[in-house]
């Protein structure tokens, strides 16, 4: 009887627990998605409705004026292109150097190997603002001010230590016996890394790529200091200039925000399934 009573109480609690879970999920979704929704609908409102009080949550009149102005009357595409170039250079170099460096730290024994791994993470712990002036002076010394390559190298200096730390942890979890088997079968070190170790560490490599891409895509501080020419500006500082217009056009700023969000969102959605698949595969193998 006591057992039946206990089962009855658990069954009665399940609907309540499920309703609470769904309420929490929906609340979190609305909390995260509402700013994006508001930015999108604001970019499509007419000027007099944009600042109306009380605000309208659904435009009474749809208008693409902000997007036409963004694409045809500003240097938005140039800023967009610069940001893509800097983010791509940063991501490719950080992932490539991170994979090679993390592999060396986990597969080759040399004095001070652990110390080197810890020091790389220590460099990431300093706030970026502390490194701003030294990096600017260094970039000026090497003629890298007003250079997309100089900006990318700055991002690499911050993202690479964290990438090394993350990838080192993934490589340590891969049994070295698998690599030894590949070497016995005739593969060299590079082939063992590319065909055995890298596929197993794919979740870590993708996570590193996401982190690095977002760091380069969203940065404002270093781009503001290192880039002064308008034709070399990235999206963050290019859009910031919209606030210095004679009349602040909030519809234009919201449209720029939408266009900046879409590539990062598409990039994450496109590769997240590989990330989740990799996590699942790792769990099965473990």
CSV table of N, CA and C in Angstrom, one decimal, residues 13-168:
chain,number,residue,atom,x,y,z
A,13,UNK,N,3.0,14.4,-9.4
A,13,UNK,CA,4.0,15.5,-9.5
A,13,UNK,C,4.5,15.6,-10.9
A,14,UNK,N,4.5,14.5,-11.7
A,14,UNK,CA,5.1,14.6,-13.0
A,14,UNK,C,4.5,15.7,-13.9
A,15,UNK,N,3.1,15.8,-14.0
A,15,UNK,CA,2.6,16.9,-14.8
A,15,UNK,C,3.0,18.3,-14.3
A,16,UNK,N,3.1,18.5,-13.0
A,16,UNK,CA,3.5,19.8,-12.5
A,16,UNK,C,4.9,20.0,-12.8
A,17,UNK,N,5.8,19.0,-12.7
A,17,UNK,CA,7.2,19.2,-13.0
A,17,UNK,C,7.4,19.4,-14.5
A,18,UNK,N,6.6,18.7,-15.3
A,18,UNK,CA,6.8,19.0,-16.8
A,18,UNK,C,6.3,20.4,-17.1
A,19,UNK,N,5.2,20.8,-16.5
A,19,UNK,CA,4.7,22.2,-16.8
A,19,UNK,C,5.7,23.2,-16.4
A,20,UNK,N,6.4,23.0,-15.2
A,20,UNK,CA,7.4,23.9,-14.8
A,20,UNK,C,8.6,24.0,-15.7
A,21,UNK,N,9.0,22.8,-16.2
A,21,UNK,CA,10.1,22.7,-17.1
A,21,UNK,C,9.8,23.5,-18.4
A,22,UNK,N,8.6,23.3,-18.9
A,22,UNK,CA,8.2,24.0,-20.2
A,22,UNK,C,8.1,25.5,-20.0
A,23,UNK,N,7.6,25.9,-18.8
A,23,UNK,CA,7.5,27.3,-18.5
A,23,UNK,C,8.8,27.9,-18.5
A,24,UNK,N,9.8,27.2,-17.8
A,24,UNK,CA,11.1,27.7,-17.7
A,24,UNK,C,11.8,27.8,-19.1
A,25,UNK,N,11.6,26.8,-19.9
A,25,UNK,CA,12.1,26.8,-21.3
A,25,UNK,C,11.6,27.9,-22.1
A,26,UNK,N,10.3,28.1,-22.1
A,26,UNK,CA,9.7,29.1,-22.9
A,26,UNK,C,10.1,30.5,-22.4
A,27,UNK,N,10.2,30.6,-21.0
A,27,UNK,CA,10.7,31.9,-20.5
A,27,UNK,C,12.1,32.2,-20.9
A,28,UNK,N,13.0,31.3,-20.9
A,28,UNK,CA,14.4,31.5,-21.3
A,28,UNK,C,14.4,31.8,-22.8
A,29,UNK,N,13.6,31.1,-23.6
A,29,UNK,CA,13.6,31.4,-25.1
A,29,UNK,C,13.1,32.8,-25.3
A,30,UNK,N,12.0,33.2,-24.7
A,30,UNK,CA,11.5,34.6,-24.9
A,30,UNK,C,12.6,35.6,-24.4
A,31,UNK,N,13.2,35.3,-23.3
A,31,UNK,CA,14.2,36.3,-22.8
A,31,UNK,C,15.4,36.4,-23.7
A,32,UNK,N,15.8,35.3,-24.4
A,32,UNK,CA,16.9,35.4,-25.3
A,32,UNK,C,16.5,35.9,-26.7
A,33,UNK,N,15.3,35.5,-27.1
A,33,UNK,CA,14.9,35.8,-28.5
A,33,UNK,C,14.3,37.2,-28.6
A,34,UNK,N,13.7,37.7,-27.6
A,34,UNK,CA,13.0,39.0,-27.7
A,34,UNK,C,13.8,40.2,-28.2
A,35,UNK,N,15.1,40.3,-27.7
A,35,UNK,CA,15.9,41.4,-28.2
A,35,UNK,C,16.1,41.3,-29.8
A,36,UNK,N,16.3,40.1,-30.2
A,36,UNK,CA,16.5,39.9,-31.7
A,36,UNK,C,15.2,40.2,-32.4
A,37,UNK,N,14.1,39.8,-31.9
A,37,UNK,CA,12.8,40.1,-32.5
A,37,UNK,C,12.6,41.6,-32.6
A,38,UNK,N,12.8,42.2,-31.4
A,38,UNK,CA,12.6,43.7,-31.4
A,38,UNK,C,13.5,44.4,-32.4
A,39,UNK,N,14.7,44.0,-32.5
A,39,UNK,CA,15.7,44.6,-33.5
A,39,UNK,C,15.2,44.4,-34.9
A,40,UNK,N,14.6,43.2,-35.2
A,40,UNK,CA,14.2,42.9,-36.5
A,40,UNK,C,12.9,43.8,-36.9
A,41,UNK,N,11.9,43.8,-36.0
A,41,UNK,CA,10.7,44.5,-36.3
A,41,UNK,C,11.0,46.0,-36.3
A,42,UNK,N,11.9,46.5,-35.5
A,42,UNK,CA,12.2,47.9,-35.5
A,42,UNK,C,12.9,48.4,-36.8
A,43,UNK,N,13.7,47.4,-37.4
A,43,UNK,CA,14.3,47.8,-38.6
A,43,UNK,C,13.3,47.8,-39.8
A,44,UNK,N,12.1,47.3,-39.6
A,44,UNK,CA,11.1,47.3,-40.6
A,44,UNK,C,10.0,48.3,-40.4
A,45,UNK,N,10.1,49.1,-39.4
A,45,UNK,CA,9.0,50.1,-39.1
A,45,UNK,C,9.3,51.4,-39.8
A,46,UNK,N,8.2,52.1,-40.0
A,46,UNK,CA,8.4,53.5,-40.6
A,46,UNK,C,8.9,54.4,-39.5
A,47,UNK,N,9.4,55.5,-39.8
A,47,UNK,CA,10.1,56.4,-38.9
A,47,UNK,C,9.2,56.9,-37.7
A,48,UNK,N,8.0,57.3,-38.0
A,48,UNK,CA,7.1,57.8,-37.0
A,48,UNK,C,6.6,56.7,-36.0
A,49,UNK,N,6.6,55.5,-36.5
A,49,UNK,CA,6.2,54.4,-35.6
A,49,UNK,C,7.4,53.8,-34.8
A,50,UNK,N,8.6,54.1,-35.2
A,50,UNK,CA,9.8,53.5,-34.6
A,50,UNK,C,9.9,54.0,-33.1
A,51,UNK,N,9.6,55.3,-32.9
A,51,UNK,CA,9.7,55.9,-31.6
A,51,UNK,C,8.4,56.2,-30.9
A,52,UNK,N,7.3,55.6,-31.4
A,52,UNK,CA,6.0,55.8,-30.9
A,52,UNK,C,5.8,55.3,-29.5
A,53,UNK,N,5.0,56.0,-28.7
A,53,UNK,CA,4.7,55.6,-27.4
A,53,UNK,C,3.1,55.5,-27.2
A,54,UNK,N,2.6,54.4,-26.8
A,54,UNK,CA,3.3,53.1,-26.4
A,54,UNK,C,3.9,52.5,-27.7
A,55,UNK,N,4.9,51.7,-27.5
A,55,UNK,CA,5.5,51.0,-28.7
A,55,UNK,C,4.6,49.9,-29.3
A,56,UNK,N,4.8,49.7,-30.5
A,56,UNK,CA,4.0,48.6,-31.2
A,56,UNK,C,4.9,47.4,-31.4
A,57,UNK,N,4.3,46.2,-31.0
A,57,UNK,CA,5.1,45.0,-31.1
A,57,UNK,C,5.0,44.4,-32.5
A,58,UNK,N,4.1,44.9,-33.3
A,58,UNK,CA,4.0,44.4,-34.7
A,58,UNK,C,3.8,45.6,-35.6
A,59,UNK,N,4.7,45.8,-36.6
A,59,UNK,CA,4.6,47.0,-37.4
A,59,UNK,C,3.2,47.2,-38.1
A,60,UNK,N,2.6,48.4,-38.0
A,60,UNK,CA,1.4,48.6,-38.8
A,60,UNK,C,1.6,48.8,-40.2
A,61,UNK,N,2.9,49.3,-40.5
A,61,UNK,CA,3.2,49.5,-41.9
A,61,UNK,C,4.7,49.1,-42.1
A,62,UNK,N,4.9,48.2,-43.1
A,62,UNK,CA,6.2,47.6,-43.3
A,62,UNK,C,7.0,48.5,-44.2
A,63,UNK,N,8.3,48.7,-43.9
A,63,UNK,CA,9.1,49.6,-44.6
A,63,UNK,C,10.6,49.1,-44.7
A,64,UNK,N,11.1,49.1,-45.9
A,64,UNK,CA,12.5,48.6,-46.1
A,64,UNK,C,13.5,49.8,-46.3
A,65,UNK,N,13.0,51.0,-45.9
A,65,UNK,CA,13.9,52.2,-46.1
A,65,UNK,C,15.2,52.0,-45.4
A,66,UNK,N,15.2,51.5,-44.2
A,66,UNK,CA,16.5,51.4,-43.5
A,66,UNK,C,17.5,50.5,-44.2
A,67,UNK,N,17.0,49.4,-44.8
A,67,UNK,CA,17.9,48.5,-45.5
A,67,UNK,C,18.4,49.1,-46.8
A,68,UNK,N,17.6,49.8,-47.5
A,68,UNK,CA,18.0,50.5,-48.7
A,68,UNK,C,19.1,51.5,-48.4
A,69,UNK,N,18.9,52.3,-47.3
A,69,UNK,CA,19.8,53.3,-46.9
A,69,UNK,C,21.1,52.6,-46.4
A,70,UNK,N,21.0,51.5,-45.7
A,70,UNK,CA,22.2,50.8,-45.2
A,70,UNK,C,23.1,50.3,-46.4
A,71,UNK,N,22.4,49.7,-47.4
A,71,UNK,CA,23.2,49.1,-48.5
A,71,UNK,C,23.7,50.1,-49.5
A,72,UNK,N,22.9,51.2,-49.7
A,72,UNK,CA,23.2,52.1,-50.9
A,72,UNK,C,23.8,53.4,-50.4
A,73,UNK,N,23.7,53.8,-49.2
A,73,UNK,CA,24.2,55.1,-48.7
A,73,UNK,C,25.2,55.1,-47.7
A,74,UNK,N,25.7,53.9,-47.3
A,74,UNK,CA,26.7,53.7,-46.3
A,74,UNK,C,27.8,52.8,-46.9
A,75,UNK,N,28.9,52.6,-46.1
A,75,UNK,CA,30.0,51.7,-46.5
A,75,UNK,C,29.8,50.3,-45.8
A,76,UNK,N,28.5,50.0,-45.6
A,76,UNK,CA,28.2,48.7,-44.9
A,76,UNK,C,28.9,47.5,-45.5
A,77,UNK,N,28.8,47.4,-46.8
A,77,UNK,CA,29.4,46.2,-47.5
A,77,UNK,C,30.9,46.1,-47.3
A,78,UNK,N,31.5,47.3,-47.3
A,78,UNK,CA,32.9,47.3,-47.1
A,78,UNK,C,33.3,46.9,-45.7
A,79,UNK,N,32.5,47.4,-44.7
A,79,UNK,CA,32.8,47.0,-43.3
A,79,UNK,C,32.5,45.5,-43.2
A,80,UNK,N,31.5,45.0,-43.9
A,80,UNK,CA,31.2,43.6,-43.8
A,80,UNK,C,32.3,42.7,-44.4
A,81,UNK,N,32.8,43.1,-45.5
A,81,UNK,CA,33.9,42.4,-46.2
A,81,UNK,C,35.1,42.4,-45.3
A,82,UNK,N,35.5,43.5,-44.7
A,82,UNK,CA,36.6,43.6,-43.9
A,82,UNK,C,36.5,42.7,-42.7
A,83,UNK,N,35.3,42.6,-42.1
A,83,UNK,CA,35.1,41.8,-40.9
A,83,UNK,C,35.2,40.3,-41.3
A,84,UNK,N,34.7,39.9,-42.5
A,84,UNK,CA,34.8,38.6,-42.9
A,84,UNK,C,36.2,38.2,-43.1
A,85,UNK,N,37.0,39.1,-43.7
A,85,UNK,CA,38.4,38.8,-44.0
A,85,UNK,C,39.2,38.6,-42.7
A,86,UNK,N,39.0,39.5,-41.7
A,86,UNK,CA,39.7,39.5,-40.4
A,86,UNK,C,39.3,38.2,-39.7
A,87,UNK,N,38.0,37.9,-39.6
A,87,UNK,CA,37.5,36.7,-38.9
A,87,UNK,C,38.0,35.5,-39.5
A,88,UNK,N,38.0,35.4,-40.8
A,88,UNK,CA,38.5,34.2,-41.5
A,88,UNK,C,40.0,34.0,-41.3
A,89,UNK,N,40.8,35.0,-41.4
A,89,UNK,CA,42.2,34.9,-41.2
A,89,UNK,C,42.5,34.4,-39.7
A,90,UNK,N,41.8,35.1,-38.8
A,90,UNK,CA,42.0,34.7,-37.4
A,90,UNK,C,41.6,33.3,-37.1
A,91,UNK,N,40.5,32.9,-37.6
A,91,UNK,CA,40.0,31.5,-37.3
A,91,UNK,C,40.9,30.5,-37.9
A,92,UNK,N,41.3,30.6,-39.2
A,92,UNK,CA,42.1,29.6,-39.8
A,92,UNK,C,43.5,29.5,-39.1
A,93,UNK,N,44.1,30.6,-38.8
A,93,UNK,CA,45.5,30.6,-38.2
A,93,UNK,C,45.4,30.0,-36.8
A,94,UNK,N,44.4,30.5,-36.0
A,94,UNK,CA,44.3,30.0,-34.6
A,94,UNK,C,44.0,28.5,-34.6
A,95,UNK,N,43.1,28.0,-35.4
A,95,UNK,CA,42.8,26.6,-35.4
A,95,UNK,C,44.0,25.7,-35.9
A,96,UNK,N,44.6,26.2,-37.0
A,96,UNK,CA,45.8,25.4,-37.5
A,96,UNK,C,46.9,25.4,-36.5
A,97,UNK,N,47.3,26.6,-36.0
A,97,UNK,CA,48.4,26.7,-35.0
A,97,UNK,C,48.0,26.0,-33.7
A,98,UNK,N,46.7,26.1,-33.3
A,98,UNK,CA,46.3,25.5,-32.1
A,98,UNK,C,46.3,23.9,-32.1
A,99,UNK,N,45.9,23.4,-33.3
A,99,UNK,CA,46.0,21.9,-33.4
A,99,UNK,C,47.4,21.4,-33.4
A,100,UNK,N,48.3,22.1,-34.1
A,100,UNK,CA,49.7,21.7,-34.2
A,100,UNK,C,50.3,21.8,-32.8
A,101,UNK,N,50.1,23.0,-32.2
A,101,UNK,CA,50.7,23.3,-30.8
A,101,UNK,C,50.2,22.3,-29.8
A,102,UNK,N,48.8,22.1,-29.7
A,102,UNK,CA,48.3,21.2,-28.7
A,102,UNK,C,48.7,19.8,-29.0
A,103,UNK,N,48.9,19.4,-30.2
A,103,UNK,CA,49.4,18.0,-30.5
A,103,UNK,C,50.8,17.9,-30.0
A,104,UNK,N,51.6,18.9,-30.2
A,104,UNK,CA,53.0,18.8,-29.7
A,104,UNK,C,53.1,18.8,-28.2
A,105,UNK,N,52.2,19.5,-27.5
A,105,UNK,CA,52.2,19.5,-26.1
A,105,UNK,C,51.7,18.2,-25.4
A,106,UNK,N,51.0,17.4,-26.2
A,106,UNK,CA,50.5,16.2,-25.6
A,106,UNK,C,51.2,14.9,-26.1
A,107,UNK,N,51.9,15.0,-27.2
A,107,UNK,CA,52.6,13.8,-27.8
A,107,UNK,C,54.1,13.9,-27.8
A,108,UNK,N,54.7,15.0,-27.5
A,108,UNK,CA,56.1,15.1,-27.5
A,108,UNK,C,56.6,15.4,-26.0
A,109,UNK,N,57.5,14.7,-25.5
A,109,UNK,CA,58.0,14.9,-24.2
A,109,UNK,C,59.3,15.8,-24.2
A,110,UNK,N,59.2,17.0,-23.6
A,110,UNK,CA,60.4,17.9,-23.5
A,110,UNK,C,60.3,18.6,-22.2
A,111,UNK,N,61.5,19.0,-21.7
A,111,UNK,CA,61.5,19.7,-20.4
A,111,UNK,C,60.6,21.0,-20.4
A,112,UNK,N,59.8,21.1,-19.3
A,112,UNK,CA,59.0,22.3,-19.1
A,112,UNK,C,57.7,22.2,-19.9
A,113,UNK,N,57.3,21.0,-20.4
A,113,UNK,CA,56.1,21.0,-21.2
A,113,UNK,C,54.9,21.4,-20.4
A,114,UNK,N,54.7,21.0,-19.2
A,114,UNK,CA,53.6,21.4,-18.4
A,114,UNK,C,53.6,22.9,-18.1
A,115,UNK,N,54.8,23.4,-17.9
A,115,UNK,CA,54.9,24.8,-17.6
A,115,UNK,C,54.5,25.7,-18.8
A,116,UNK,N,54.9,25.2,-20.0
A,116,UNK,CA,54.5,25.9,-21.2
A,116,UNK,C,53.0,25.9,-21.4
A,117,UNK,N,52.4,24.8,-21.1
A,117,UNK,CA,50.9,24.7,-21.2
A,117,UNK,C,50.2,25.7,-20.3
A,118,UNK,N,50.7,25.8,-19.0
A,118,UNK,CA,50.1,26.7,-18.0
A,118,UNK,C,50.4,28.2,-18.4
A,119,UNK,N,51.5,28.5,-18.9
A,119,UNK,CA,51.9,29.8,-19.2
A,119,UNK,C,51.0,30.3,-20.4
A,120,UNK,N,50.7,29.5,-21.3
A,120,UNK,CA,49.8,29.9,-22.4
A,120,UNK,C,48.4,30.3,-21.9
A,121,UNK,N,47.9,29.6,-20.9
A,121,UNK,CA,46.6,30.0,-20.4
A,121,UNK,C,46.7,31.3,-19.5
A,122,UNK,N,47.9,31.5,-18.9
A,122,UNK,CA,48.1,32.7,-18.1
A,122,UNK,C,48.0,33.9,-18.9
A,123,UNK,N,48.5,33.8,-20.2
A,123,UNK,CA,48.4,35.0,-21.1
A,123,UNK,C,47.0,35.4,-21.4
A,124,UNK,N,46.0,34.4,-21.3
A,124,UNK,CA,44.6,34.7,-21.7
A,124,UNK,C,43.9,35.3,-20.5
A,125,UNK,N,44.5,35.2,-19.3
A,125,UNK,CA,43.8,35.7,-18.1
A,125,UNK,C,43.9,37.2,-17.9
A,126,UNK,N,44.8,37.9,-18.6
A,126,UNK,CA,44.9,39.3,-18.5
A,126,UNK,C,43.7,40.0,-19.2
A,127,UNK,N,43.1,41.0,-18.6
A,127,UNK,CA,42.1,41.8,-19.3
A,127,UNK,C,42.6,42.4,-20.6
A,128,UNK,N,41.9,42.3,-21.7
A,128,UNK,CA,42.4,42.9,-23.0
A,128,UNK,C,42.8,44.3,-22.9
A,129,UNK,N,42.2,45.1,-22.0
A,129,UNK,CA,42.5,46.5,-22.0
A,129,UNK,C,43.9,46.8,-21.5
A,130,UNK,N,44.5,45.8,-20.7
A,130,UNK,CA,45.9,45.9,-20.2
A,130,UNK,C,46.9,45.8,-21.4
A,131,UNK,N,46.5,45.0,-22.4
A,131,UNK,CA,47.4,44.8,-23.5
A,131,UNK,C,47.2,45.7,-24.6
A,132,UNK,N,46.3,46.7,-24.5
A,132,UNK,CA,45.9,47.6,-25.6
A,132,UNK,C,47.1,48.4,-26.0
A,133,UNK,N,47.7,49.2,-25.1
A,133,UNK,CA,48.8,50.1,-25.4
A,133,UNK,C,50.0,49.3,-25.9
A,134,UNK,N,50.5,48.3,-25.2
A,134,UNK,CA,51.6,47.6,-25.7
A,134,UNK,C,51.4,47.0,-27.1
A,135,UNK,N,50.2,46.5,-27.4
A,135,UNK,CA,49.9,45.9,-28.7
A,135,UNK,C,49.9,47.1,-29.8
A,136,UNK,N,49.3,48.2,-29.4
A,136,UNK,CA,49.3,49.3,-30.3
A,136,UNK,C,50.7,49.8,-30.7
A,137,UNK,N,51.6,49.9,-29.6
A,137,UNK,CA,53.0,50.3,-29.9
A,137,UNK,C,53.7,49.3,-30.7
A,138,UNK,N,53.5,48.0,-30.5
A,138,UNK,CA,54.1,47.0,-31.3
A,138,UNK,C,53.6,47.0,-32.7
A,139,UNK,N,52.3,47.2,-32.9
A,139,UNK,CA,51.8,47.3,-34.3
A,139,UNK,C,52.3,48.5,-35.0
A,140,UNK,N,52.4,49.6,-34.3
A,140,UNK,CA,53.0,50.8,-35.0
A,140,UNK,C,54.5,50.6,-35.3
A,141,UNK,N,55.2,49.9,-34.5
A,141,UNK,CA,56.6,49.6,-34.8
A,141,UNK,C,56.8,48.8,-36.0
A,142,UNK,N,55.9,47.8,-36.2
A,142,UNK,CA,56.0,47.0,-37.4
A,142,UNK,C,55.1,47.4,-38.6
A,143,UNK,N,54.6,48.6,-38.5
A,143,UNK,CA,53.8,49.2,-39.6
A,143,UNK,C,52.5,48.5,-39.8
A,144,UNK,N,51.9,48.0,-38.7
A,144,UNK,CA,50.6,47.2,-38.9
A,144,UNK,C,49.4,48.0,-38.4
A,145,UNK,N,49.6,49.3,-38.1
A,145,UNK,CA,48.4,50.1,-37.8
A,145,UNK,C,47.7,50.4,-39.1
A,146,UNK,N,46.4,50.4,-39.1
A,146,UNK,CA,45.6,50.6,-40.3
A,146,UNK,C,45.8,49.4,-41.2
A,147,UNK,N,45.8,48.2,-40.7
A,147,UNK,CA,46.1,47.0,-41.5
A,147,UNK,C,45.2,45.9,-41.0
A,148,UNK,N,44.5,45.2,-41.9
A,148,UNK,CA,43.6,44.1,-41.5
A,148,UNK,C,44.4,43.0,-40.9
A,149,UNK,N,45.6,42.8,-41.5
A,149,UNK,CA,46.5,41.7,-41.0
A,149,UNK,C,47.0,42.0,-39.6
A,150,UNK,N,47.3,43.3,-39.3
A,150,UNK,CA,47.7,43.6,-37.9
A,150,UNK,C,46.5,43.4,-37.0
A,151,UNK,N,45.3,43.7,-37.4
A,151,UNK,CA,44.1,43.5,-36.5
A,151,UNK,C,43.9,42.0,-36.3
A,152,UNK,N,44.1,41.2,-37.3
A,152,UNK,CA,43.9,39.8,-37.2
A,152,UNK,C,45.0,39.2,-36.3
A,153,UNK,N,46.3,39.7,-36.4
A,153,UNK,CA,47.3,39.2,-35.5
A,153,UNK,C,47.0,39.5,-34.0
A,154,UNK,N,46.4,40.7,-33.8
A,154,UNK,CA,46.0,41.0,-32.4
A,154,UNK,C,45.0,40.0,-31.9
A,155,UNK,N,44.0,39.7,-32.7
A,155,UNK,CA,43.0,38.7,-32.2
A,155,UNK,C,43.6,37.3,-32.0
A,156,UNK,N,44.6,37.0,-32.8
A,156,UNK,CA,45.3,35.7,-32.7
A,156,UNK,C,46.0,35.6,-31.4
A,157,UNK,N,46.6,36.7,-31.0
A,157,UNK,CA,47.4,36.7,-29.7
A,157,UNK,C,46.5,36.5,-28.5
A,158,UNK,N,45.2,36.8,-28.6
A,158,UNK,CA,44.3,36.5,-27.5
A,158,UNK,C,43.6,35.1,-27.6
A,159,UNK,N,43.3,34.7,-28.8
A,159,UNK,CA,42.5,33.5,-29.0
A,159,UNK,C,43.4,32.3,-29.0
A,160,UNK,N,44.7,32.4,-29.4
A,160,UNK,CA,45.5,31.2,-29.5
A,160,UNK,C,45.8,30.5,-28.2
A,161,UNK,N,46.1,31.3,-27.1
A,161,UNK,CA,46.3,30.6,-25.8
A,161,UNK,C,45.1,29.7,-25.3
A,162,UNK,N,43.9,30.3,-25.5
A,162,UNK,CA,42.7,29.6,-25.1
A,162,UNK,C,42.5,28.4,-26.0
A,163,UNK,N,42.8,28.5,-27.3
A,163,UNK,CA,42.7,27.4,-28.2
A,163,UNK,C,43.6,26.3,-27.9
A,164,UNK,N,44.8,26.6,-27.5
A,164,UNK,CA,45.8,25.6,-27.1
A,164,UNK,C,45.4,24.8,-25.9
A,165,UNK,N,44.8,25.6,-24.9
A,165,UNK,CA,44.3,24.9,-23.7
A,165,UNK,C,43.2,24.0,-24.0
A,166,UNK,N,42.2,24.4,-24.7
A,166,UNK,CA,41.1,23.6,-25.0
A,166,UNK,C,41.5,22.3,-25.8
A,167,UNK,N,42.2,22.5,-26.9
A,167,UNK,CA,42.6,21.4,-27.8
A,167,UNK,C,43.6,20.5,-27.1
A,168,UNK,N,44.4,21.0,-26.2
A,168,UNK,CA,45.3,20.1,-25.4
A,168,UNK,C,44.4,19.1,-24.6
